[in-house]
mmCIF file of C-alpha atoms in Angstrom:
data_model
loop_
_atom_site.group_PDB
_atom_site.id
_atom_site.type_symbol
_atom_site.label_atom_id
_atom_site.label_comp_id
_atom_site.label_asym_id
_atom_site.label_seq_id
_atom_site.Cartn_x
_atom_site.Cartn_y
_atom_site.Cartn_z
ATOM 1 C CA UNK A 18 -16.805 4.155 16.298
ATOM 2 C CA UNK A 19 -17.459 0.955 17.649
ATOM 3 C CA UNK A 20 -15.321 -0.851 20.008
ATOM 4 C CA UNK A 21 -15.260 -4.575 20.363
ATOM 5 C CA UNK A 22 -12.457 -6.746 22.336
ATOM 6 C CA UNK A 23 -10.886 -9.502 20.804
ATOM 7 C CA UNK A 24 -8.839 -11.965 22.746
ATOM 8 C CA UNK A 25 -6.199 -14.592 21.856
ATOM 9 C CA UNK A 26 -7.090 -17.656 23.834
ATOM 10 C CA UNK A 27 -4.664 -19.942 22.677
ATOM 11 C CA UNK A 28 -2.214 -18.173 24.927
ATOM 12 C CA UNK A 29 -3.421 -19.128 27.320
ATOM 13 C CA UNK A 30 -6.850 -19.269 28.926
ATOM 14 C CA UNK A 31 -9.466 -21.557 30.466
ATOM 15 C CA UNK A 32 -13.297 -20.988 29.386
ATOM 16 C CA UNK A 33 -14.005 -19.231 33.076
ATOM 17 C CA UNK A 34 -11.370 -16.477 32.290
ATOM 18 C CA UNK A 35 -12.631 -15.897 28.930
ATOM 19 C CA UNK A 36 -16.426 -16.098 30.781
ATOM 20 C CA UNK A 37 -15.354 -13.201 32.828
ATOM 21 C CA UNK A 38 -14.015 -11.198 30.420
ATOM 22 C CA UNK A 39 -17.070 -11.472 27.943
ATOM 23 C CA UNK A 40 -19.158 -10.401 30.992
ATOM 24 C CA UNK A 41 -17.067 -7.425 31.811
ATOM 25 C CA UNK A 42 -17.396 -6.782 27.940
ATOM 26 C CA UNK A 43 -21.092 -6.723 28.180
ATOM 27 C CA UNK A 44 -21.184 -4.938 31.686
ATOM 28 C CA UNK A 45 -19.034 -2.413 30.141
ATOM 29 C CA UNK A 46 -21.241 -1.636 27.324
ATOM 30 C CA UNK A 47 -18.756 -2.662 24.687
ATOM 31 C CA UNK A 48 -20.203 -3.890 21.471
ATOM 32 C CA UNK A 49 -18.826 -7.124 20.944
ATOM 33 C CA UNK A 50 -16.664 -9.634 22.538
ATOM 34 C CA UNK A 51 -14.303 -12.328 19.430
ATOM 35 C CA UNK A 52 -11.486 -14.209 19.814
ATOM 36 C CA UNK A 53 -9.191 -16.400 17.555
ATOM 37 C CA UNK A 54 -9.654 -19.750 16.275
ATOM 38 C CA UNK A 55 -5.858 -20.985 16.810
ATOM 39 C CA UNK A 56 -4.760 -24.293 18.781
ATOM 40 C CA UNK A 57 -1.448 -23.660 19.483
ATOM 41 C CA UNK A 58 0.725 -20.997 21.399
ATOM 42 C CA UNK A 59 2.508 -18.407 19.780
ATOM 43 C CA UNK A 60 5.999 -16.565 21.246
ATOM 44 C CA UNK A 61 7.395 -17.920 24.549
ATOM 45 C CA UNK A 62 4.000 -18.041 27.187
ATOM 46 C CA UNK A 63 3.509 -21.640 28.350
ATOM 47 C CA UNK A 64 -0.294 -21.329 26.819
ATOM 48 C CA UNK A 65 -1.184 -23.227 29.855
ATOM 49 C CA UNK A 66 -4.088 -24.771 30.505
ATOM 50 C CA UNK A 67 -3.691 -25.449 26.702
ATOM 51 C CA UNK A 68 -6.163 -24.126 23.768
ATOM 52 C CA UNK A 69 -9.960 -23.738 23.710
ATOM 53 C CA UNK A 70 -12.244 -24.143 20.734
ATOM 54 C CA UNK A 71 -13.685 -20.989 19.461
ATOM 55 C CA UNK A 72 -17.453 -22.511 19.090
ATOM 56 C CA UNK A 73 -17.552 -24.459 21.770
ATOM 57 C CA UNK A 74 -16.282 -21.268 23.838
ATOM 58 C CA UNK A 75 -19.339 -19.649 21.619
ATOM 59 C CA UNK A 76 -22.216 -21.996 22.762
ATOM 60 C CA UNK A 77 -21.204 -21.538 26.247
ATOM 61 C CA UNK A 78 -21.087 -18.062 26.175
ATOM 62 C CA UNK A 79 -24.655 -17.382 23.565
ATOM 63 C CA UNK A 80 -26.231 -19.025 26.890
ATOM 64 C CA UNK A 81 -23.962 -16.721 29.588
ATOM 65 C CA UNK A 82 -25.096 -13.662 27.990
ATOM 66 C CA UNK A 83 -27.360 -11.151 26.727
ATOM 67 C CA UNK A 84 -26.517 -8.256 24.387
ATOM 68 C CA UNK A 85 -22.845 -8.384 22.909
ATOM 69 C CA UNK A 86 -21.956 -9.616 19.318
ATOM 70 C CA UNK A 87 -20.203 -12.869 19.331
ATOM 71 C CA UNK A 88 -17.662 -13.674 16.572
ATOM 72 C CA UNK A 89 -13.900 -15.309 15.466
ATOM 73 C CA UNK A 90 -11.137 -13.091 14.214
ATOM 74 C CA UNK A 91 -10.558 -15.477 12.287
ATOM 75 C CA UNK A 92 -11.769 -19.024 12.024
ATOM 76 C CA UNK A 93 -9.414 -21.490 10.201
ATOM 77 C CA UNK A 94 -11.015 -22.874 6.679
ATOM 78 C CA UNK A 95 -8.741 -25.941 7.647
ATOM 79 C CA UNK A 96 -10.220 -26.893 10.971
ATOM 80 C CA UNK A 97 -13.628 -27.463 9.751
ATOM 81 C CA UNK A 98 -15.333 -28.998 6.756
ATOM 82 C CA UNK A 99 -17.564 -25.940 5.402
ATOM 83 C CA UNK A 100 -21.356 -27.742 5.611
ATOM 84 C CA UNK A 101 -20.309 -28.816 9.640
ATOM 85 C CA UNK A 102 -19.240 -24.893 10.248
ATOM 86 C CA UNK A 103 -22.627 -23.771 8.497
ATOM 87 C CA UNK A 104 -24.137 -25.830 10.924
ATOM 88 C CA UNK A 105 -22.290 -25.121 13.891
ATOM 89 C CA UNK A 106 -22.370 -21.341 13.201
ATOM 90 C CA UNK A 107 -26.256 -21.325 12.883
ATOM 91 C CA UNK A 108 -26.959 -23.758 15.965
ATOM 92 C CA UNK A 109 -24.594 -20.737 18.250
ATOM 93 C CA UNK A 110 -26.880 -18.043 16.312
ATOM 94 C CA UNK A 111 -29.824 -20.130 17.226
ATOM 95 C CA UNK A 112 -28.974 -19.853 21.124
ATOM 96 C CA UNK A 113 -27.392 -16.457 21.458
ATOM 97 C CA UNK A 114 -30.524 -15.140 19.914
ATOM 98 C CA UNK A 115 -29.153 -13.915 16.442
ATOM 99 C CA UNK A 116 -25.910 -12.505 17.789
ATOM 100 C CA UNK A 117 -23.605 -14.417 16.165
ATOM 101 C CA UNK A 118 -20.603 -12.940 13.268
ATOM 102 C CA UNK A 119 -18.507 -15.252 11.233
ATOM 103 C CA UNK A 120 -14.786 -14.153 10.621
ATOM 104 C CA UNK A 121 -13.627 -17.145 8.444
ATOM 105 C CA UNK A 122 -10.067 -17.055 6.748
ATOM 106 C CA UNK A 123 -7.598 -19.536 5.085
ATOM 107 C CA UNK A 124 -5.576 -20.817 7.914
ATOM 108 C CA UNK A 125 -2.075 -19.813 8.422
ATOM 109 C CA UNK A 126 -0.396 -21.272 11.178
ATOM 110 C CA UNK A 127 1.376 -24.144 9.917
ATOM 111 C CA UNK A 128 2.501 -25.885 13.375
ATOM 112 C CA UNK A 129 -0.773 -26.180 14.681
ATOM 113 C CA UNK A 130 -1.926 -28.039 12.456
ATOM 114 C CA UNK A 131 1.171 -30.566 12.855
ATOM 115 C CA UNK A 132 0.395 -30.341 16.743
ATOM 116 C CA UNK A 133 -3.071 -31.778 16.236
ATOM 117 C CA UNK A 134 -3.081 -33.967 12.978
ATOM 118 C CA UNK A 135 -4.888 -31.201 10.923
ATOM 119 C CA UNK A 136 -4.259 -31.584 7.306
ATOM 120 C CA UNK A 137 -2.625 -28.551 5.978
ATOM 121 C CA UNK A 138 -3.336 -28.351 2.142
ATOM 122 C CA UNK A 139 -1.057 -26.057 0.381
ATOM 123 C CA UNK A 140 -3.517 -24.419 -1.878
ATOM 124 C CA UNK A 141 -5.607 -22.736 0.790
ATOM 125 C CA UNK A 142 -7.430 -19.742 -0.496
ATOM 126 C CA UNK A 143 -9.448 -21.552 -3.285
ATOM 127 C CA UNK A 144 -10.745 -23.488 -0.660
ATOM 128 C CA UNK A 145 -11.834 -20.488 1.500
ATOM 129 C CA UNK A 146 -13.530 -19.344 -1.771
ATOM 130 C CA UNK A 147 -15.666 -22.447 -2.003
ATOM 131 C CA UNK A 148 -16.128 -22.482 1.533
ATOM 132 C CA UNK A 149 -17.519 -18.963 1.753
ATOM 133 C CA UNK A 150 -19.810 -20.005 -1.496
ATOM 134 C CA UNK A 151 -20.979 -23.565 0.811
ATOM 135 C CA UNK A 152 -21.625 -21.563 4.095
ATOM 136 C CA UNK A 153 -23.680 -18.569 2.571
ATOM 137 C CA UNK A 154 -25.263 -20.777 0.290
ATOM 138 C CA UNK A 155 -26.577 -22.912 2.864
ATOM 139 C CA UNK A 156 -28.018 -20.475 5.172
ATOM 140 C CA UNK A 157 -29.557 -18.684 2.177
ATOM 141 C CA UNK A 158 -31.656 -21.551 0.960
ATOM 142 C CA UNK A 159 -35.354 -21.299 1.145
ATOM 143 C CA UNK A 160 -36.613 -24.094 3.879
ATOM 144 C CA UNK A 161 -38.159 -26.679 1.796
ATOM 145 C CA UNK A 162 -35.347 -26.406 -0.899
ATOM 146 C CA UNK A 163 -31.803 -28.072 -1.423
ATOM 147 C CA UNK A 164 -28.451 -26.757 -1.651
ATOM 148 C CA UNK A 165 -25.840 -28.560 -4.205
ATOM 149 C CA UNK A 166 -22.198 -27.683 -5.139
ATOM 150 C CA UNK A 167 -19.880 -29.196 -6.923
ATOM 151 C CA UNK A 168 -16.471 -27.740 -6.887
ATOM 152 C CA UNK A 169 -13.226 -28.745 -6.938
ATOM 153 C CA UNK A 170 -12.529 -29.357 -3.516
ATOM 154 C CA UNK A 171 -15.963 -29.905 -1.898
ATOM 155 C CA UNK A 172 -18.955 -31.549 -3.316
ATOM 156 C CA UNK A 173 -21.953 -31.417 -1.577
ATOM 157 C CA UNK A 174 -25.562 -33.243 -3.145
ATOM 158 C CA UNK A 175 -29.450 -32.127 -2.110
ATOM 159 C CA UNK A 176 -28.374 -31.036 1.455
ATOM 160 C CA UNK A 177 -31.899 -29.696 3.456
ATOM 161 C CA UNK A 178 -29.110 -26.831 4.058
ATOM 162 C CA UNK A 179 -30.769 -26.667 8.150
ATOM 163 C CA UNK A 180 -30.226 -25.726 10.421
ATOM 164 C CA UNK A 181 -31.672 -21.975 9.817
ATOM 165 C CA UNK A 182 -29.563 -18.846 11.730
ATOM 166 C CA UNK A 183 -31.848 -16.940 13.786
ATOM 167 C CA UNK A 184 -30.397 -13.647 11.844
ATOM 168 C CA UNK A 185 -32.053 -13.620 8.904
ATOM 169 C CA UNK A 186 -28.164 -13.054 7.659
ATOM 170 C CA UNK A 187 -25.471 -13.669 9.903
ATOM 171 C CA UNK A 188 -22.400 -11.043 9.302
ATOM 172 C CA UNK A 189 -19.602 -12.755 7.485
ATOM 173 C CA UNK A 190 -16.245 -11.084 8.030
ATOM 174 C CA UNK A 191 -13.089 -11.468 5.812
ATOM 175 C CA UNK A 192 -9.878 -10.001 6.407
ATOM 176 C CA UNK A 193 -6.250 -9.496 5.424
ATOM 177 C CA UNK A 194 -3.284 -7.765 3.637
ATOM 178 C CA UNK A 195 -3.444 -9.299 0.516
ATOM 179 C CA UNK A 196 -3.807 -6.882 -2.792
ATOM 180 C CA UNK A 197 -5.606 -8.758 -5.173
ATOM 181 C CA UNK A 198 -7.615 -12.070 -4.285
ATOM 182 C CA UNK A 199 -8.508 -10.832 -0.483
ATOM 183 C CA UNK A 200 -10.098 -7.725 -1.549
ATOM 184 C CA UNK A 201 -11.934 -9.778 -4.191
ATOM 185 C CA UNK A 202 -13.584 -12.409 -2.038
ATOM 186 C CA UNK A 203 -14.431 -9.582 0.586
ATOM 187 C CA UNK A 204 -16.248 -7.888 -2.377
ATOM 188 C CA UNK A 205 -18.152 -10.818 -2.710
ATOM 189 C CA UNK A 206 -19.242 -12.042 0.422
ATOM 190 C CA UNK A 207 -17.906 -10.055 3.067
ATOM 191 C CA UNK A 208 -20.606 -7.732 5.097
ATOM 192 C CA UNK A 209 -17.301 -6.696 6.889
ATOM 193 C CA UNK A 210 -13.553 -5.867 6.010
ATOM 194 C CA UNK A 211 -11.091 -6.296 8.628
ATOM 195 C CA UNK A 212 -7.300 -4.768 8.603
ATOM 196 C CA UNK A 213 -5.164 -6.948 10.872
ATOM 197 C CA UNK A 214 -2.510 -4.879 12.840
ATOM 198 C CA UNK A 215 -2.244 -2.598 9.996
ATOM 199 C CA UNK A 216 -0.961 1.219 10.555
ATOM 200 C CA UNK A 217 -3.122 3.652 9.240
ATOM 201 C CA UNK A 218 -1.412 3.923 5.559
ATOM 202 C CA UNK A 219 -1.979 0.478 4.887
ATOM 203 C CA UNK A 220 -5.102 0.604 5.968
ATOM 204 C CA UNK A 221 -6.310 3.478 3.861
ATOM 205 C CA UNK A 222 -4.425 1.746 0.700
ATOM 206 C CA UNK A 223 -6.207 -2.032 1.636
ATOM 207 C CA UNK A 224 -9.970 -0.198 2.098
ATOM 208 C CA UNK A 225 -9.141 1.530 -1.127
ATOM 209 C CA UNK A 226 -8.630 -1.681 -2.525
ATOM 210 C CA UNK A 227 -11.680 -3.613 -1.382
ATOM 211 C CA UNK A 228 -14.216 -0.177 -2.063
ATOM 212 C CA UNK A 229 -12.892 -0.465 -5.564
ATOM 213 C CA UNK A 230 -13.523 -4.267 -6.083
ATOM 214 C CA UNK A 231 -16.861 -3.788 -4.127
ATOM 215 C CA UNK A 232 -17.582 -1.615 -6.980
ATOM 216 C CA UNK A 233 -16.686 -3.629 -9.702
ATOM 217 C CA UNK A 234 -18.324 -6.275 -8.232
ATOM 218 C CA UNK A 235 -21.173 -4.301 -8.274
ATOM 219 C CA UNK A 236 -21.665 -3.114 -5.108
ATOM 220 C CA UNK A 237 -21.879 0.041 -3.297
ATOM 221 C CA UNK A 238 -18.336 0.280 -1.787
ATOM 222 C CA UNK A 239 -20.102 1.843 1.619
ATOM 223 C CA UNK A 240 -22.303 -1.385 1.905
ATOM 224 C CA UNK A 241 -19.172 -2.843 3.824
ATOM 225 C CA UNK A 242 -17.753 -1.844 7.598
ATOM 226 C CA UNK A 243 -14.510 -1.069 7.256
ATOM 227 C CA UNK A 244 -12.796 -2.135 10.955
ATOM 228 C CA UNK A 245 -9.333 -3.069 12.310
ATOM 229 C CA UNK A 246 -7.719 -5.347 14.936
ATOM 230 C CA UNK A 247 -5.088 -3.242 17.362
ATOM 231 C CA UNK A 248 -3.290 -4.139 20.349
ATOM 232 C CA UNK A 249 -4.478 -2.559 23.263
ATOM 233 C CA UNK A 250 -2.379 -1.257 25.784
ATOM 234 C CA UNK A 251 -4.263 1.667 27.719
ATOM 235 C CA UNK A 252 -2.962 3.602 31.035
ATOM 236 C CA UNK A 253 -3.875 6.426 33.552
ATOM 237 C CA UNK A 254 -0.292 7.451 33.215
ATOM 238 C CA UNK A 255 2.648 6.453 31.833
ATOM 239 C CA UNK A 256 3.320 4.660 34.642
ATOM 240 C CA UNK A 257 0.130 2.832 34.346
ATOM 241 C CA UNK A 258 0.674 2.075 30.553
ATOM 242 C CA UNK A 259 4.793 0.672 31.423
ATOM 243 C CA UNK A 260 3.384 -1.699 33.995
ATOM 244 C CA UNK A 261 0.491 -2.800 31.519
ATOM 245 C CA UNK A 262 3.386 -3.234 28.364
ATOM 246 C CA UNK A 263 5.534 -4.939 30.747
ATOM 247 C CA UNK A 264 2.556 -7.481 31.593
ATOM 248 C CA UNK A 265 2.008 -8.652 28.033
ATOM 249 C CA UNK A 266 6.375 -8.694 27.672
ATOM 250 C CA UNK A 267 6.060 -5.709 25.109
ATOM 251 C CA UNK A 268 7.779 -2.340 25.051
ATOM 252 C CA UNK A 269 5.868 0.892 25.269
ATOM 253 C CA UNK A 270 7.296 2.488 22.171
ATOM 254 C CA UNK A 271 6.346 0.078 20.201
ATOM 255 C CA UNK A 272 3.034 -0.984 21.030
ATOM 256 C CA UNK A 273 2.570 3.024 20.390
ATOM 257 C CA UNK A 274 3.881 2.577 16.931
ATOM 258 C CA UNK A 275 1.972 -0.170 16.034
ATOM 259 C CA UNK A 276 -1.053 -0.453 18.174
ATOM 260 C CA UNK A 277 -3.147 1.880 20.475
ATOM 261 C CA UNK A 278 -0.912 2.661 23.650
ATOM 262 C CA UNK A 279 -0.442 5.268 25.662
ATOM 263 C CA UNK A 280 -2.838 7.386 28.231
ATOM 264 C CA UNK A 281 -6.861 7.575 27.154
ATOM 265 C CA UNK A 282 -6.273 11.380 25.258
ATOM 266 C CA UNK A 283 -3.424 9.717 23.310
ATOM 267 C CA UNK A 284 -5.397 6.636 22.068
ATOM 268 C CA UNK A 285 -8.643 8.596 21.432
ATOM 269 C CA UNK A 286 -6.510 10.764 18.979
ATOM 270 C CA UNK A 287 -5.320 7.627 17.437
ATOM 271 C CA UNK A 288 -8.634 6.234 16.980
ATOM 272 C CA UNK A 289 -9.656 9.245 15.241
ATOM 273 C CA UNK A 290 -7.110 9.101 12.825
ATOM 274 C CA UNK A 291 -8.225 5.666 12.013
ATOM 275 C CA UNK A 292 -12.118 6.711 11.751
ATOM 276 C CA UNK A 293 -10.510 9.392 9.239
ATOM 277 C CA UNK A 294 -9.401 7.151 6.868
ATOM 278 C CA UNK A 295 -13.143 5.127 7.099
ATOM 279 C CA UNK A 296 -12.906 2.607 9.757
ATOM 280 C CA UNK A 297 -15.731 2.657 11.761
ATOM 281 C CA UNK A 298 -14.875 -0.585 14.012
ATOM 282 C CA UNK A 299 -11.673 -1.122 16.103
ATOM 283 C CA UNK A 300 -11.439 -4.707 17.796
ATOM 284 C CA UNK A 301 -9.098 -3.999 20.845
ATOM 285 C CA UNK A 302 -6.543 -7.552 21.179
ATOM 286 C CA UNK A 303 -6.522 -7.524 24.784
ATOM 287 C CA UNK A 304 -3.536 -9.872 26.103
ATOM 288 C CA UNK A 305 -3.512 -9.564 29.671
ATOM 289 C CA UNK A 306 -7.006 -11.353 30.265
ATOM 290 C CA UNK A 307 -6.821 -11.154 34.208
ATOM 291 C CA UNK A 308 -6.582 -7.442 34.127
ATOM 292 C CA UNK A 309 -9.942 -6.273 33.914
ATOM 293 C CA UNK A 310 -8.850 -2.765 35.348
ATOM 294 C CA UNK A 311 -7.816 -2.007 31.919
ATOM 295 C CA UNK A 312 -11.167 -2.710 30.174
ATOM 296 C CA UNK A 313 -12.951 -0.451 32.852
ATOM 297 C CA UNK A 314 -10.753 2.596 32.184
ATOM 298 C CA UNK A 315 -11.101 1.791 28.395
ATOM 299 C CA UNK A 316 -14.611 1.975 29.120
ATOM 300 C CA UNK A 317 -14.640 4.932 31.167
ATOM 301 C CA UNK A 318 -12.198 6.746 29.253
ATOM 302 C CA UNK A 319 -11.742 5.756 25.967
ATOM 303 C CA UNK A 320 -15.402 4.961 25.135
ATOM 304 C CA UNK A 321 -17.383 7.453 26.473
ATOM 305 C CA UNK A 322 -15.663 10.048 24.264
ATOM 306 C CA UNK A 323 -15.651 8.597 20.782
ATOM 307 C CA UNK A 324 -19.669 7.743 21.625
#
């Protein structure tokens, strides 16, 4: 089981805070460091010193360190025209040294895009489709050859599809609830399938849906990684894990029904009930940014037992 840590910037954080916590990720030995692609607050926190952008956080932090995965959970289709993502994407790859994963969904969040003059088109998943069809198809050009599409919401004509990732393919991650079209465009582009906050029967019924339309798709349903996001709130005792909840304004029982909570026995029994069921990936949303504490004992005591 892998363990990544995914953080929520837009709630506020500058680009040193997230900096430090990328680096405690790597110190840590922790496989990957993501965070959202949002521009706007969520709930009551001030979001102060306002919202970062996920690949500009990227580019800084390709060149700050070494071995972690990089990667959005998930970046808006709406914020970016798909040929200027391929190319943004591929220039991070380029200078973390081919450790760059793209989460890309249909954007959701209505008010943010009001905030900051984003258009917000109301049919949204046809153009993640074409998007995910203009970003693979330009890194999967041959140099020396031309990429064209023509569809019906993006039209691009003899593009030299460059730049070139540095991974030969760079890991495209979809994700979601939905029952039909989501598991159908993770069958046919995803590398990964991601379960947002879902509780371990959901997730078993949404990774039965996507290994079935992997199949008919004609792929081998294992060819994916199954992962999912969960809200992390970890403690020595339960002292520990009150003060944590309290931090983040969320109650303990709660965050135990619906995320990983509790001391480091109770969430490594969790986490196996979620490997049981096929996920092989959790991405921990850590909310409380200037606690690094709680990523060492994760580290220390969640960790070392599931490796």
């Amino acid at each position: 089981m892998d363990l990544r840590i995914f953080t929520e910037p837009q709630q506020g954080a500058t680009y040193d805070t997230l900096l430090a916590v990328a680096k405690a990720t790597e110190d840590l030995r922790f496989d990957a460091f993501f965070r959202s692609d949002h521009y706007l607050r969520m709930g009551s926190v001030d979001g102060l010193p306002g919202p970062t952008d996920a690949w500009i956080t990227f580019a800084g932090l390709a060149r700050e360190t070494r071995r972690i995965r990089l990667g959005t959970l998930m970046t808006a289709g709406t914020f970016r025209l798909p040929g200027v993502l391929a190319i943004q994407v591929a220039q991070v790859d380029q200078m973390s040294g081919g450790r760059v994963e793209l989460g890309l969904g249909a954007g959701w969040f209505e008010e943010e895009h009001k905030a900051y003059g984003i258009p917000f088109p109301k049919e949204r998943f046809g153009r993640l489709e074409e998007q995910l069809e203009i970003v693979t198809g330009l890194w999967g050009t041959k140099p020396g050859d031309t990429f064209d599409f023509h569809g019906k919401f993006y039209d691009l004509t003899d593009s030299p599809a460059l730049p070139k990732p540095a991974q030969e393919k760079i890991p495209v991650l979809i994700g979601g609830h939905g029952a039909t079209r989501t598991p159908r465009l993770a069958a046919r582009f995803a590398d990964e399938f991601n379960m947002p906050f879902g509780s371990i029967e959901d997730s078993e019924r949404q990774f039965g849906r996507v290994r079935a339309a992997a199949e008919e798709a004609g792929r081998r349903a294992d060819d994916l990684v199954y992962s999912n996001v969960l809200v992390a709130c970890v403690g020595k005792d339960d002292q520990e894990v009150a003060r944590r909840a309290a931090a983040i304004g969320r109650e303990v029982d709660e965050l135990k029904a619906n995320g990983l909570a509790g001391t480091p026995a109770e969430v490594v029994d969790k986490i196996g009930r979620y490997a049981g069921i096929g996920s092989r990936r959790i991405y921990l949303q850590v909310l409380d940014l200037d606690d690094l504490d709680h990523l060492e004992l994760i580290s220390a005591q969640v960790q070392s037992q599931l490796s």
